[in-house]
Amino acid sequence: MNIYLLLNWKMNSTLIESAHLVEKYIEFLLDAPELLKVTIFPPAPYIFPLYEKLANTNSVTVGAQNVFEEPFGAYTGEISPIMISEACSYVMVGHSERRTYFNETNSSINKKIHLIMNNSLTPVLCVGEDLDTYNSGQVDEFIELQIKSACDNIKNIPANRFIVAYEPTWAIGSGLTPPPEIINERALLIKNVITDMGLMTDNASCPVLYGGSVNSINAKSFLELDNIAGLLIGQASLDLNQIGSIINQAFRQAKNNSKLI
Ligand code: PEP
């Protein structure tokens, strides 16, 4: 099983800092097993320069934090998946900061997913409850609705061409996380919803990741979970001590997985 580390830089770093970060990631990933898949999600203007910088390595790939739901047109300031498809392998969609600050709805997320997939990119659908929903005990229903509406009219996706990141909004950037056993249960729920929807071809694998205040201390407890195939990391991806240690832990987990094949 692949282990994914998706590194969401959000709206941080200068171009020079971002080039330095990438050089360090490459160093950390020397001799990494093939099962370890590391992708950076830089601010949009850095996508192509970093893609070019990474041309001679396959240890780190590039993704996009967001795209617009239409292929071309009079949408000032927006970016179409077609425009970044040469440089990117993955596109995040439905991140809670997009839902909260930019009023992104499940229906626009659905349009984006269709367009992303039609352009041979892999969507990373972010789902997760807010604190009120967490306290109300209605989390399963909430997540199920997010997935069903985001994936309306989508079927038969090949293995690993669709990723779900379980990210409770209250855990993002807060220093709080759900207990690992709850994360494992939620990841299983996500897998079951996807199976019931017939989203993947022949029930092929759809990696489920965890995101929300991952750091070098708690990463191992999430990486070890049966239903979790990796991590989506914000803040800690910009801190070389933190990310160096997390990459090391994922490295070991991927080596263990290689032995199981
Ligand atoms: C995120 O941006 O998706 C995220 C998980 O951020 P952080 O790791 O900072 O909580």
Coordinates of C-alpha atoms and ligand atoms in Angstrom, one line a residue:
M1 CA 0.0 0.0 0.0
N2 CA 1.3 3.5 -0.9
I3 CA 1.9 6.0 1.8
Y4 CA 1.0 9.5 0.8
L5 CA 2.4 12.7 2.3
L6 CA 0.6 15.7 0.8
L7 CA 2.2 19.0 1.9
N8 CA -0.2 22.0 1.8
W9 CA 1.8 25.2 1.9
K10 CA -1.4 27.3 1.7
M11 CA -0.5 31.0 1.0
N12 CA 2.9 30.9 2.5
S13 CA 6.6 31.2 1.4
T14 CA 8.4 33.3 -1.2
L15 CA 9.7 31.7 -4.4
I16 CA 13.3 31.5 -3.0
E17 CA 12.1 29.9 0.3
S18 CA 10.0 27.4 -1.7
A19 CA 13.0 26.4 -3.8
H20 CA 15.0 25.9 -0.6
L21 CA 12.2 23.8 1.0
V22 CA 12.0 21.5 -2.1
E23 CA 15.8 21.0 -2.0
K24 CA 15.6 19.9 1.6
Y25 CA 12.6 17.6 0.9
I26 CA 14.7 15.9 -1.8
E27 CA 17.6 15.4 0.7
F28 CA 15.2 13.9 3.2
L29 CA 13.8 11.5 0.5
L30 CA 17.2 10.1 -0.7
D31 CA 16.7 6.3 -1.0
A32 CA 13.0 6.5 -0.1
P33 CA 11.0 3.5 -1.0
E34 CA 8.8 3.8 -4.1
L35 CA 5.7 3.3 -2.1
L36 CA 6.2 6.7 -0.4
K37 CA 4.5 9.4 -2.5
V38 CA 5.3 13.0 -1.5
T39 CA 3.5 15.9 -3.2
I40 CA 3.8 19.6 -2.6
F41 CA 0.9 21.9 -3.0
P42 CA 2.6 25.3 -3.4
P43 CA 0.9 28.7 -4.0
A44 CA -0.3 28.7 -7.7
P45 CA 2.5 31.0 -9.1
Y46 CA 5.2 28.6 -7.9
I47 CA 3.6 25.5 -9.5
F48 CA 5.6 25.7 -12.8
P49 CA 9.0 26.9 -11.5
L50 CA 8.9 24.1 -8.9
Y51 CA 7.8 21.5 -11.4
E52 CA 10.8 22.5 -13.5
K53 CA 13.1 22.3 -10.5
L54 CA 11.8 18.8 -9.8
A55 CA 12.3 17.6 -13.4
N56 CA 15.2 15.4 -12.5
T57 CA 13.7 13.6 -9.5
N58 CA 10.7 11.5 -9.0
S59 CA 10.6 11.6 -5.2
V60 CA 8.4 14.8 -5.1
T61 CA 5.5 15.7 -7.3
V62 CA 3.5 18.9 -7.6
G63 CA -0.2 19.4 -6.9
A64 CA -2.6 22.4 -7.0
Q65 CA -4.4 23.8 -3.9
N66 CA -7.5 24.7 -5.9
V67 CA -8.8 25.1 -9.5
F68 CA -11.9 26.7 -11.0
E69 CA -14.9 24.6 -12.1
E70 CA -15.0 25.8 -15.7
P71 CA -12.3 24.9 -18.4
F72 CA -11.9 28.4 -19.9
G73 CA -13.8 31.7 -20.0
A74 CA -14.4 35.2 -18.5
Y75 CA -13.5 34.3 -14.9
T76 CA -10.9 36.9 -13.9
G77 CA -8.4 35.6 -11.5
E78 CA -9.3 31.9 -11.7
I79 CA -7.2 29.0 -12.8
S80 CA -8.4 26.1 -15.0
P81 CA -7.3 22.5 -14.4
I82 CA -6.2 22.4 -18.0
M83 CA -3.7 25.2 -17.3
I84 CA -1.9 23.3 -14.6
S85 CA -2.3 19.7 -15.9
E86 CA 1.2 19.5 -17.4
A87 CA 2.8 20.3 -14.1
C88 CA 0.4 18.7 -11.5
S89 CA -0.6 15.2 -10.7
Y90 CA -3.1 16.0 -7.9
V91 CA -5.6 18.8 -7.2
M92 CA -7.1 19.5 -3.7
V93 CA -10.8 20.2 -3.8
G94 CA -13.1 21.2 -1.0
H95 CA -10.5 22.2 1.5
S96 CA -12.2 23.6 4.6
E97 CA -10.5 27.0 4.1
R98 CA -12.1 27.1 0.6
R99 CA -15.5 26.1 2.0
T100 CA -15.3 28.6 4.8
Y101 CA -13.6 31.7 3.3
F102 CA -14.7 31.3 -0.4
N103 CA -18.2 29.8 0.1
E104 CA -17.3 26.7 -1.8
T105 CA -20.4 24.4 -2.0
N106 CA -20.7 20.7 -2.5
S107 CA -22.2 21.4 -5.9
S108 CA -19.2 23.5 -7.1
I109 CA -16.9 20.8 -5.6
N110 CA -18.7 18.2 -7.7
K111 CA -18.2 20.3 -10.9
K112 CA -14.5 20.7 -10.1
I113 CA -14.1 17.0 -9.5
H114 CA -15.6 16.2 -12.9
L115 CA -13.3 18.7 -14.7
I116 CA -10.2 17.6 -12.7
M117 CA -10.8 14.0 -13.7
N118 CA -11.6 14.8 -17.3
N119 CA -8.1 16.3 -17.5
S120 CA -6.4 13.2 -16.1
L121 CA -5.6 14.7 -12.7
T122 CA -6.3 13.0 -9.4
P123 CA -8.6 14.9 -7.1
V124 CA -7.9 15.0 -3.3
L125 CA -11.4 15.5 -1.8
C126 CA -11.2 17.1 1.6
V127 CA -14.1 16.2 4.0
G128 CA -14.6 16.7 7.7
E129 CA -16.9 18.0 10.3
D130 CA -16.9 21.4 12.2
L131 CA -16.9 21.5 15.9
D132 CA -20.7 21.8 16.3
T133 CA -21.3 18.7 14.2
Y134 CA -18.6 16.9 16.2
N135 CA -20.3 17.8 19.5
S136 CA -23.8 16.8 18.0
G137 CA -22.7 13.3 17.3
Q138 CA -23.9 13.5 13.7
V139 CA -20.4 13.2 12.1
D140 CA -21.0 10.1 10.0
E141 CA -24.1 11.6 8.3
F142 CA -22.3 14.9 7.7
I143 CA -19.3 13.2 6.0
E144 CA -21.5 10.8 4.0
L145 CA -23.4 13.8 2.6
Q146 CA -20.2 15.6 1.8
I147 CA -18.9 12.6 -0.2
K148 CA -22.2 11.8 -1.9
S149 CA -22.8 15.3 -3.1
A150 CA -19.2 15.9 -4.1
C151 CA -19.1 12.7 -6.1
D152 CA -22.5 12.8 -7.7
N153 CA -22.5 11.1 -11.2
I154 CA -19.0 9.8 -10.9
K155 CA -18.3 6.1 -11.3
N156 CA -15.6 3.6 -12.2
I157 CA -12.5 5.4 -11.1
P158 CA -9.3 3.3 -11.4
A159 CA -7.2 2.5 -8.3
N160 CA -5.5 5.4 -6.6
R161 CA -7.0 8.0 -9.0
F162 CA -9.2 9.4 -6.2
I163 CA -8.0 10.3 -2.8
V164 CA -10.1 11.4 0.2
A165 CA -8.5 13.4 3.1
Y166 CA -10.4 13.3 6.3
E167 CA -9.8 16.7 7.9
P168 CA -12.1 17.8 10.8
T169 CA -12.2 21.6 10.4
W170 CA -11.7 22.0 14.1
A171 CA -8.4 20.1 13.9
I172 CA -6.9 22.3 11.1
G173 CA -4.2 24.6 12.5
S174 CA -5.6 24.3 16.0
G175 CA -3.1 21.9 17.6
L176 CA -6.1 19.6 18.4
T177 CA -6.8 16.2 16.8
P178 CA -9.3 13.4 17.2
P179 CA -8.0 10.3 19.0
P180 CA -6.4 7.9 16.4
E181 CA -9.0 5.2 16.9
I182 CA -11.8 7.7 16.0
I183 CA -9.8 8.7 12.9
N184 CA -9.5 5.0 11.9
E185 CA -13.3 4.6 12.3
R186 CA -14.0 7.7 10.2
A187 CA -11.6 6.4 7.5
L188 CA -13.5 3.1 7.5
L189 CA -16.8 4.9 7.1
I190 CA -15.4 6.9 4.2
K191 CA -14.2 3.7 2.5
N192 CA -17.7 2.1 3.0
V193 CA -19.5 5.1 1.5
I194 CA -17.2 5.0 -1.5
T195 CA -17.8 1.2 -1.9
D196 CA -21.6 1.6 -1.6
M197 CA -21.5 4.4 -4.2
G198 CA -19.5 2.2 -6.7
L199 CA -17.1 5.1 -7.1
M200 CA -14.1 2.9 -7.9
T201 CA -13.6 0.3 -10.6
D202 CA -14.1 -3.2 -9.1
N203 CA -13.8 -1.8 -5.6
A204 CA -10.3 -0.7 -6.3
S205 CA -8.4 1.1 -3.6
C206 CA -9.2 4.8 -2.8
P207 CA -6.6 6.0 -0.3
V208 CA -8.0 7.8 2.7
L209 CA -5.6 10.3 4.4
Y210 CA -5.8 12.1 7.7
G211 CA -5.1 15.9 8.0
G212 CA -5.3 18.4 10.9
S213 CA -2.5 19.5 13.2
V214 CA -0.2 16.6 12.2
N215 CA 3.3 17.1 13.7
S216 CA 6.4 15.1 14.4
I217 CA 5.1 13.8 17.7
N218 CA 1.6 12.6 16.6
A219 CA 2.4 11.5 13.0
K220 CA 3.3 7.9 13.8
S221 CA 0.0 7.3 15.7
F222 CA -1.9 8.2 12.5
L223 CA 0.5 6.5 10.0
E224 CA 0.0 3.2 11.8
L225 CA -3.8 3.1 11.4
D226 CA -5.1 0.3 9.3
N227 CA -7.5 2.5 7.3
I228 CA -5.1 5.5 6.8
A229 CA -2.8 5.7 3.8
G230 CA -1.0 8.9 4.7
L231 CA -1.2 12.4 5.8
L232 CA -2.2 15.9 4.6
I233 CA 0.1 18.3 6.4
G234 CA -0.2 22.1 6.5
Q235 CA 1.8 24.1 9.0
A236 CA 4.4 21.4 9.8
S237 CA 5.3 21.0 6.1
L238 CA 7.0 24.4 6.2
D239 CA 9.1 23.6 9.3
L240 CA 12.2 21.6 8.3
N241 CA 12.7 19.9 11.7
Q242 CA 9.0 18.8 11.8
I243 CA 8.7 17.7 8.2
G244 CA 12.2 16.0 8.2
S245 CA 11.0 13.9 11.2
I246 CA 7.6 13.1 9.6
I247 CA 9.2 12.1 6.3
N248 CA 11.5 9.8 8.3
Q249 CA 8.5 8.1 10.0
A250 CA 6.6 7.7 6.7
F251 CA 9.8 6.3 5.2
R252 CA 9.9 3.6 7.8
Q253 CA 6.1 2.8 7.4
A254 CA 6.5 2.6 3.6
K255 CA 9.5 0.2 4.1
N256 CA 7.4 -2.0 6.3
N257 CA 4.6 -1.9 3.7
S258 CA 7.1 -2.9 1.0
K259 CA 8.0 -6.0 3.0
L260 CA 4.3 -7.0 3.1
I261 CA 4.0 -7.0 -0.7
Ligands
PEP1 C1 -4.4 21.6 6.1 O1 -4.2 22.7 5.6 O2 -5.1 20.8 5.4 C2 -4.0 21.2 7.4 C3 -4.2 20.0 7.8 O3 -3.3 22.1 8.1 P1 -2.5 21.9 9.5 O4 -1.6 20.7 9.3 O5 -1.8 23.2 9.7 O6 -3.6 21.7 10.5

